Amino acid sequence: MKATAERILAGDRRSLARAITLVESERPDHRAQSLELLSLLRGAGRQALRVGLSGTPGSGKSTLIEQLGLMLADAENRVAVLAVDPSSNQSGGSILGDKTRMERLARHRNAFIRPSPSRLAPGGVSARTREVVALCEAAGFDTIIIETIGVGQSEILVSEMSDVFVLILGPAGGDELQGVKRGVIEISDIVLVNKADGDLEAAARQTCAEYAGALRLLSSRPCDPEGVPMAMTISAILGTGLSTAWNEITALAEWRKRSGFWDSNRTRQEVRWFEAEVDRCLLDEIRTIPGLAEVRTEVALGVSSGEIDPGEGAVRVIEWLRTRKSPG
């Protein structure tokens, strides 16, 4: 692990890719190795600008990320794109086609694209996205773009691992405005209405005006300058508005650094990461308790036959956990 850490700190991409595979593994021995590796890298103290990015289906997220990534990479900004793909409820598999959709960016010497399966983790990100972000920071990337699965009620988890959160939308009417969850709007720092070109330009400007009005109704955040959150129109295909949008992102990040919010927010994110990891470890530990699987199976049979209400069944399992005798 020490040799791997040294190669990652030197910017070796192959070692970074292997390390990401290691931290995403569910094998206990791999988990122990990944924790050792993360501990070795923590002392490097490197920080990147973490940009969380989500959007509605068909809003052009991949096109936007590629165009933005190329703009930054051409300017010698080292960019890592962490794209989370949804996993199947049946097979558990994921397509992981982001490198294909961002072919030009994937070939750029200053860019690194890593698709990861969500493995049905809630919140639009994978269970190990935070750790992958830490690995990419240690590898010396300047900007890390975290692309979530898509807009949903629990997408807000990405805000707990990013410095600036950007929401991508396409031109839409009032019905689709209602379809975007309030929780996502509330955590958005910048709303970008894409496809502001050709026949859709007028619709995009109208959608932008609607969201700008909606953002003004939200309570202001003391950590941000006047005008944030904001809504803007862009065209990923033409590249118009991308430079302005990036300037707003970096200006907001610099404001938060000067105000002290950047450091305090990173500290809160670390604590939330710790709490989430404790919850995950506790759940895994509970599942290994001898006899629990048999009790769950027995109660599940009662639920399936209609003899036991699902809520009552859950209470029975919890009561069994509380009253069970320790071995010996």
JSON list of N, CA, C and O in Angstrom, two decimals, residues 245-284:
[
{"chain": "A", "resi": 245, "resn": "ALA", "atom": "N", "xyz": [-20.29, 30.44, -17.00]},
{"chain": "A", "resi": 245, "resn": "ALA", "atom": "CA", "xyz": [-20.75, 29.55, -15.93]},
{"chain": "A", "resi": 245, "resn": "ALA", "atom": "C", "xyz": [-19.58, 29.10, -15.06]},
{"chain": "A", "resi": 245, "resn": "ALA", "atom": "O", "xyz": [-19.67, 29.07, -13.82]},
{"chain": "A", "resi": 246, "resn": "TRP", "atom": "N", "xyz": [-18.46, 28.75, -15.69]},
{"chain": "A", "resi": 246, "resn": "TRP", "atom": "CA", "xyz": [-17.30, 28.29, -14.92]},
{"chain": "A", "resi": 246, "resn": "TRP", "atom": "C", "xyz": [-16.73, 29.43, -14.07]},
{"chain": "A", "resi": 246, "resn": "TRP", "atom": "O", "xyz": [-16.31, 29.22, -12.93]},
{"chain": "A", "resi": 247, "resn": "ASN", "atom": "N", "xyz": [-16.74, 30.63, -14.61]},
{"chain": "A", "resi": 247, "resn": "ASN", "atom": "CA", "xyz": [-16.27, 31.79, -13.83]},
{"chain": "A", "resi": 247, "resn": "ASN", "atom": "C", "xyz": [-17.13, 31.99, -12.58]},
{"chain": "A", "resi": 247, "resn": "ASN", "atom": "O", "xyz": [-16.62, 32.34, -11.51]},
{"chain": "A", "resi": 248, "resn": "GLU", "atom": "N", "xyz": [-18.44, 31.76, -12.72]},
{"chain": "A", "resi": 248, "resn": "GLU", "atom": "CA", "xyz": [-19.34, 31.89, -11.56]},
{"chain": "A", "resi": 248, "resn": "GLU", "atom": "C", "xyz": [-19.06, 30.80, -10.53]},
{"chain": "A", "resi": 248, "resn": "GLU", "atom": "O", "xyz": [-19.09, 31.03, -9.32]},
{"chain": "A", "resi": 249, "resn": "ILE", "atom": "N", "xyz": [-18.77, 29.59, -11.01]},
{"chain": "A", "resi": 249, "resn": "ILE", "atom": "CA", "xyz": [-18.46, 28.47, -10.10]},
{"chain": "A", "resi": 249, "resn": "ILE", "atom": "C", "xyz": [-17.19, 28.76, -9.32]},
{"chain": "A", "resi": 249, "resn": "ILE", "atom": "O", "xyz": [-17.15, 28.61, -8.09]},
{"chain": "A", "resi": 250, "resn": "THR", "atom": "N", "xyz": [-16.15, 29.18, -10.01]},
{"chain": "A", "resi": 250, "resn": "THR", "atom": "CA", "xyz": [-14.88, 29.44, -9.33]},
{"chain": "A", "resi": 250, "resn": "THR", "atom": "C", "xyz": [-14.96, 30.67, -8.43]},
{"chain": "A", "resi": 250, "resn": "THR", "atom": "O", "xyz": [-14.35, 30.71, -7.36]},
{"chain": "A", "resi": 251, "resn": "ALA", "atom": "N", "xyz": [-15.74, 31.68, -8.85]},
{"chain": "A", "resi": 251, "resn": "ALA", "atom": "CA", "xyz": [-15.90, 32.87, -8.01]},
{"chain": "A", "resi": 251, "resn": "ALA", "atom": "C", "xyz": [-16.61, 32.52, -6.71]},
{"chain": "A", "resi": 251, "resn": "ALA", "atom": "O", "xyz": [-16.24, 33.02, -5.63]},
{"chain": "A", "resi": 252, "resn": "LEU", "atom": "N", "xyz": [-17.62, 31.66, -6.80]},
{"chain": "A", "resi": 252, "resn": "LEU", "atom": "CA", "xyz": [-18.33, 31.23, -5.60]},
{"chain": "A", "resi": 252, "resn": "LEU", "atom": "C", "xyz": [-17.40, 30.43, -4.68]},
{"chain": "A", "resi": 252, "resn": "LEU", "atom": "O", "xyz": [-17.41, 30.60, -3.45]},
{"chain": "A", "resi": 253, "resn": "ALA", "atom": "N", "xyz": [-16.59, 29.55, -5.28]},
{"chain": "A", "resi": 253, "resn": "ALA", "atom": "CA", "xyz": [-15.65, 28.76, -4.48]},
{"chain": "A", "resi": 253, "resn": "ALA", "atom": "C", "xyz": [-14.65, 29.66, -3.77]},
{"chain": "A", "resi": 253, "resn": "ALA", "atom": "O", "xyz": [-14.35, 29.45, -2.58]},
{"chain": "A", "resi": 254, "resn": "GLU", "atom": "N", "xyz": [-14.14, 30.67, -4.46]},
{"chain": "A", "resi": 254, "resn": "GLU", "atom": "CA", "xyz": [-13.19, 31.60, -3.84]},
{"chain": "A", "resi": 254, "resn": "GLU", "atom": "C", "xyz": [-13.85, 32.39, -2.73]},
{"chain": "A", "resi": 254, "resn": "GLU", "atom": "O", "xyz": [-13.24, 32.65, -1.68]},
{"chain": "A", "resi": 255, "resn": "TRP", "atom": "N", "xyz": [-15.10, 32.80, -2.94]},
{"chain": "A", "resi": 255, "resn": "TRP", "atom": "CA", "xyz": [-15.84, 33.52, -1.89]},
{"chain": "A", "resi": 255, "resn": "TRP", "atom": "C", "xyz": [-15.96, 32.66, -0.64]},
{"chain": "A", "resi": 255, "resn": "TRP", "atom": "O", "xyz": [-15.75, 33.14, 0.48]},
{"chain": "A", "resi": 256, "resn": "ARG", "atom": "N", "xyz": [-16.30, 31.41, -0.83]},
{"chain": "A", "resi": 256, "resn": "ARG", "atom": "CA", "xyz": [-16.46, 30.51, 0.31]},
{"chain": "A", "resi": 256, "resn": "ARG", "atom": "C", "xyz": [-15.14, 30.25, 1.02]},
{"chain": "A", "resi": 256, "resn": "ARG", "atom": "O", "xyz": [-15.10, 30.04, 2.23]},
{"chain": "A", "resi": 257, "resn": "LYS", "atom": "N", "xyz": [-14.04, 30.26, 0.28]},
{"chain": "A", "resi": 257, "resn": "LYS", "atom": "CA", "xyz": [-12.73, 30.11, 0.93]},
{"chain": "A", "resi": 257, "resn": "LYS", "atom": "C", "xyz": [-12.42, 31.32, 1.79]},
{"chain": "A", "resi": 257, "resn": "LYS", "atom": "O", "xyz": [-11.98, 31.18, 2.93]},
{"chain": "A", "resi": 258, "resn": "ARG", "atom": "N", "xyz": [-12.65, 32.50, 1.23]},
{"chain": "A", "resi": 258, "resn": "ARG", "atom": "CA", "xyz": [-12.33, 33.72, 1.97]},
{"chain": "A", "resi": 258, "resn": "ARG", "atom": "C", "xyz": [-13.21, 33.89, 3.21]},
{"chain": "A", "resi": 258, "resn": "ARG", "atom": "O", "xyz": [-12.76, 34.40, 4.24]},
{"chain": "A", "resi": 259, "resn": "SER", "atom": "N", "xyz": [-14.47, 33.44, 3.10]},
{"chain": "A", "resi": 259, "resn": "SER", "atom": "CA", "xyz": [-15.40, 33.62, 4.22]},
{"chain": "A", "resi": 259, "resn": "SER", "atom": "C", "xyz": [-15.22, 32.56, 5.31]},
{"chain": "A", "resi": 259, "resn": "SER", "atom": "O", "xyz": [-15.81, 32.68, 6.38]},
{"chain": "A", "resi": 260, "resn": "GLY", "atom": "N", "xyz": [-14.43, 31.53, 5.02]},
{"chain": "A", "resi": 260, "resn": "GLY", "atom": "CA", "xyz": [-14.23, 30.45, 5.98]},
{"chain": "A", "resi": 260, "resn": "GLY", "atom": "C", "xyz": [-15.23, 29.32, 5.84]},
{"chain": "A", "resi": 260, "resn": "GLY", "atom": "O", "xyz": [-15.11, 28.28, 6.51]},
{"chain": "A", "resi": 261, "resn": "PHE", "atom": "N", "xyz": [-16.22, 29.49, 4.95]},
{"chain": "A", "resi": 261, "resn": "PHE", "atom": "CA", "xyz": [-17.23, 28.45, 4.78]},
{"chain": "A", "resi": 261, "resn": "PHE", "atom": "C", "xyz": [-16.64, 27.19, 4.17]},
{"chain": "A", "resi": 261, "resn": "PHE", "atom": "O", "xyz": [-17.06, 26.08, 4.49]},
{"chain": "A", "resi": 262, "resn": "TRP", "atom": "N", "xyz": [-15.66, 27.35, 3.27]},
{"chain": "A", "resi": 262, "resn": "TRP", "atom": "CA", "xyz": [-15.05, 26.20, 2.60]},
{"chain": "A", "resi": 262, "resn": "TRP", "atom": "C", "xyz": [-14.51, 25.21, 3.64]},
{"chain": "A", "resi": 262, "resn": "TRP", "atom": "O", "xyz": [-14.84, 24.02, 3.60]},
{"chain": "A", "resi": 263, "resn": "ASP", "atom": "N", "xyz": [-13.69, 25.70, 4.57]},
{"chain": "A", "resi": 263, "resn": "ASP", "atom": "CA", "xyz": [-13.08, 24.82, 5.57]},
{"chain": "A", "resi": 263, "resn": "ASP", "atom": "C", "xyz": [-14.12, 24.23, 6.52]},
{"chain": "A", "resi": 263, "resn": "ASP", "atom": "O", "xyz": [-14.07, 23.03, 6.83]},
{"chain": "A", "resi": 264, "resn": "SER", "atom": "N", "xyz": [-15.07, 25.06, 6.98]},
{"chain": "A", "resi": 264, "resn": "SER", "atom": "CA", "xyz": [-16.09, 24.55, 7.90]},
{"chain": "A", "resi": 264, "resn": "SER", "atom": "C", "xyz": [-16.99, 23.53, 7.21]},
{"chain": "A", "resi": 264, "resn": "SER", "atom": "O", "xyz": [-17.40, 22.54, 7.81]},
{"chain": "A", "resi": 265, "resn": "ASN", "atom": "N", "xyz": [-17.27, 23.76, 5.93]},
{"chain": "A", "resi": 265, "resn": "ASN", "atom": "CA", "xyz": [-18.10, 22.81, 5.19]},
{"chain": "A", "resi": 265, "resn": "ASN", "atom": "C", "xyz": [-17.38, 21.49, 4.97]},
{"chain": "A", "resi": 265, "resn": "ASN", "atom": "O", "xyz": [-17.97, 20.42, 5.10]},
{"chain": "A", "resi": 266, "resn": "ARG", "atom": "N", "xyz": [-16.08, 21.56, 4.66]},
{"chain": "A", "resi": 266, "resn": "ARG", "atom": "CA", "xyz": [-15.30, 20.34, 4.50]},
{"chain": "A", "resi": 266, "resn": "ARG", "atom": "C", "xyz": [-15.26, 19.55, 5.81]},
{"chain": "A", "resi": 266, "resn": "ARG", "atom": "O", "xyz": [-15.35, 18.31, 5.81]},
{"chain": "A", "resi": 267, "resn": "THR", "atom": "N", "xyz": [-15.17, 20.26, 6.93]},
{"chain": "A", "resi": 267, "resn": "THR", "atom": "CA", "xyz": [-15.17, 19.58, 8.24]},
{"chain": "A", "resi": 267, "resn": "THR", "atom": "C", "xyz": [-16.49, 18.89, 8.48]},
{"chain": "A", "resi": 267, "resn": "THR", "atom": "O", "xyz": [-16.54, 17.73, 8.93]},
{"chain": "A", "resi": 268, "resn": "ARG", "atom": "N", "xyz": [-17.61, 19.57, 8.18]},
{"chain": "A", "resi": 268, "resn": "ARG", "atom": "CA", "xyz": [-18.93, 18.95, 8.34]},
{"chain": "A", "resi": 268, "resn": "ARG", "atom": "C", "xyz": [-19.08, 17.73, 7.43]},
{"chain": "A", "resi": 268, "resn": "ARG", "atom": "O", "xyz": [-19.66, 16.72, 7.82]},
{"chain": "A", "resi": 269, "resn": "GLN", "atom": "N", "xyz": [-18.55, 17.83, 6.23]},
{"chain": "A", "resi": 269, "resn": "GLN", "atom": "CA", "xyz": [-18.63, 16.69, 5.31]},
{"chain": "A", "resi": 269, "resn": "GLN", "atom": "C", "xyz": [-17.85, 15.49, 5.84]},
{"chain": "A", "resi": 269, "resn": "GLN", "atom": "O", "xyz": [-18.29, 14.34, 5.70]},
{"chain": "A", "resi": 270, "resn": "GLU", "atom": "N", "xyz": [-16.71, 15.73, 6.46]},
{"chain": "A", "resi": 270, "resn": "GLU", "atom": "CA", "xyz": [-15.93, 14.64, 7.04]},
{"chain": "A", "resi": 270, "resn": "GLU", "atom": "C", "xyz": [-16.71, 13.96, 8.17]},
{"chain": "A", "resi": 270, "resn": "GLU", "atom": "O", "xyz": [-16.72, 12.73, 8.28]},
{"chain": "A", "resi": 271, "resn": "VAL", "atom": "N", "xyz": [-17.37, 14.77, 9.00]},
{"chain": "A", "resi": 271, "resn": "VAL", "atom": "CA", "xyz": [-18.16, 14.20, 10.10]},
{"chain": "A", "resi": 271, "resn": "VAL", "atom": "C", "xyz": [-19.33, 13.38, 9.55]},
{"chain": "A", "resi": 271, "resn": "VAL", "atom": "O", "xyz": [-19.63, 12.29, 10.05]},
{"chain": "A", "resi": 272, "resn": "ARG", "atom": "N", "xyz": [-20.00, 13.87, 8.51]},
{"chain": "A", "resi": 272, "resn": "ARG", "atom": "CA", "xyz": [-21.11, 13.13, 7.91]},
{"chain": "A", "resi": 272, "resn": "ARG", "atom": "C", "xyz": [-20.61, 11.83, 7.28]},
{"chain": "A", "resi": 272, "resn": "ARG", "atom": "O", "xyz": [-21.29, 10.81, 7.32]},
{"chain": "A", "resi": 273, "resn": "TRP", "atom": "N", "xyz": [-19.44, 11.89, 6.67]},
{"chain": "A", "resi": 273, "resn": "TRP", "atom": "CA", "xyz": [-18.82, 10.70, 6.09]},
{"chain": "A", "resi": 273, "resn": "TRP", "atom": "C", "xyz": [-18.60, 9.67, 7.19]},
{"chain": "A", "resi": 273, "resn": "TRP", "atom": "O", "xyz": [-18.92, 8.49, 7.04]},
{"chain": "A", "resi": 274, "resn": "PHE", "atom": "N", "xyz": [-18.04, 10.12, 8.33]},
{"chain": "A", "resi": 274, "resn": "PHE", "atom": "CA", "xyz": [-17.82, 9.23, 9.47]},
{"chain": "A", "resi": 274, "resn": "PHE", "atom": "C", "xyz": [-19.14, 8.62, 9.95]},
{"chain": "A", "resi": 274, "resn": "PHE", "atom": "O", "xyz": [-19.22, 7.40, 10.18]},
{"chain": "A", "resi": 275, "resn": "GLU", "atom": "N", "xyz": [-20.17, 9.44, 10.11]},
{"chain": "A", "resi": 275, "resn": "GLU", "atom": "CA", "xyz": [-21.45, 8.94, 10.61]},
{"chain": "A", "resi": 275, "resn": "GLU", "atom": "C", "xyz": [-22.07, 7.94, 9.65]},
{"chain": "A", "resi": 275, "resn": "GLU", "atom": "O", "xyz": [-22.62, 6.91, 10.07]},
{"chain": "A", "resi": 276, "resn": "ALA", "atom": "N", "xyz": [-21.98, 8.21, 8.35]},
{"chain": "A", "resi": 276, "resn": "ALA", "atom": "CA", "xyz": [-22.52, 7.28, 7.36]},
{"chain": "A", "resi": 276, "resn": "ALA", "atom": "C", "xyz": [-21.76, 5.96, 7.38]},
{"chain": "A", "resi": 276, "resn": "ALA", "atom": "O", "xyz": [-22.35, 4.88, 7.24]},
{"chain": "A", "resi": 277, "resn": "GLU", "atom": "N", "xyz": [-20.45, 6.05, 7.58]},
{"chain": "A", "resi": 277, "resn": "GLU", "atom": "CA", "xyz": [-19.64, 4.83, 7.61]},
{"chain": "A", "resi": 277, "resn": "GLU", "atom": "C", "xyz": [-19.94, 4.00, 8.86]},
{"chain": "A", "resi": 277, "resn": "GLU", "atom": "O", "xyz": [-19.97, 2.77, 8.81]},
{"chain": "A", "resi": 278, "resn": "VAL", "atom": "N", "xyz": [-20.17, 4.68, 9.99]},
{"chain": "A", "resi": 278, "resn": "VAL", "atom": "CA", "xyz": [-20.55, 3.97, 11.22]},
{"chain": "A", "resi": 278, "resn": "VAL", "atom": "C", "xyz": [-21.86, 3.24, 11.01]},
{"chain": "A", "resi": 278, "resn": "VAL", "atom": "O", "xyz": [-22.01, 2.06, 11.38]},
{"chain": "A", "resi": 279, "resn": "ASP", "atom": "N", "xyz": [-22.84, 3.92, 10.42]},
{"chain": "A", "resi": 279, "resn": "ASP", "atom": "CA", "xyz": [-24.14, 3.29, 10.17]},
{"chain": "A", "resi": 279, "resn": "ASP", "atom": "C", "xyz": [-23.98, 2.07, 9.26]},
{"chain": "A", "resi": 279, "resn": "ASP", "atom": "O", "xyz": [-24.59, 1.02, 9.51]},
{"chain": "A", "resi": 280, "resn": "ARG", "atom": "N", "xyz": [-23.15, 2.21, 8.23]},
{"chain": "A", "resi": 280, "resn": "ARG", "atom": "CA", "xyz": [-22.96, 1.09, 7.29]},
{"chain": "A", "resi": 280, "resn": "ARG", "atom": "C", "xyz": [-22.28, -0.09, 8.00]},
{"chain": "A", "resi": 280, "resn": "ARG", "atom": "O", "xyz": [-22.67, -1.25, 7.82]},
{"chain": "A", "resi": 281, "resn": "CYS", "atom": "N", "xyz": [-21.26, 0.22, 8.80]},
{"chain": "A", "resi": 281, "resn": "CYS", "atom": "CA", "xyz": [-20.54, -0.85, 9.51]},
{"chain": "A", "resi": 281, "resn": "CYS", "atom": "C", "xyz": [-21.43, -1.54, 10.54]},
{"chain": "A", "resi": 281, "resn": "CYS", "atom": "O", "xyz": [-21.37, -2.76, 10.71]},
{"chain": "A", "resi": 282, "resn": "LEU", "atom": "N", "xyz": [-22.25, -0.76, 11.25]},
{"chain": "A", "resi": 282, "resn": "LEU", "atom": "CA", "xyz": [-23.16, -1.34, 12.23]},
{"chain": "A", "resi": 282, "resn": "LEU", "atom": "C", "xyz": [-24.16, -2.27, 11.56]},
{"chain": "A", "resi": 282, "resn": "LEU", "atom": "O", "xyz": [-24.45, -3.36, 12.06]},
{"chain": "A", "resi": 283, "resn": "LEU", "atom": "N", "xyz": [-24.68, -1.83, 10.41]},
{"chain": "A", "resi": 283, "resn": "LEU", "atom": "CA", "xyz": [-25.65, -2.67, 9.70]},
{"chain": "A", "resi": 283, "resn": "LEU", "atom": "C", "xyz": [-25.00, -3.98, 9.24]},
{"chain": "A", "resi": 283, "resn": "LEU", "atom": "O", "xyz": [-25.59, -5.06, 9.36]},
{"chain": "A", "resi": 284, "resn": "ASP", "atom": "N", "xyz": [-23.78, -3.87, 8.71]},
{"chain": "A", "resi": 284, "resn": "ASP", "atom": "CA", "xyz": [-23.07, -5.08, 8.28]},
{"chain": "A", "resi": 284, "resn": "ASP", "atom": "C", "xyz": [-22.81, -6.00, 9.47]},
{"chain": "A", "resi": 284, "resn": "ASP", "atom": "O", "xyz": [-22.90, -7.23, 9.34]}
]
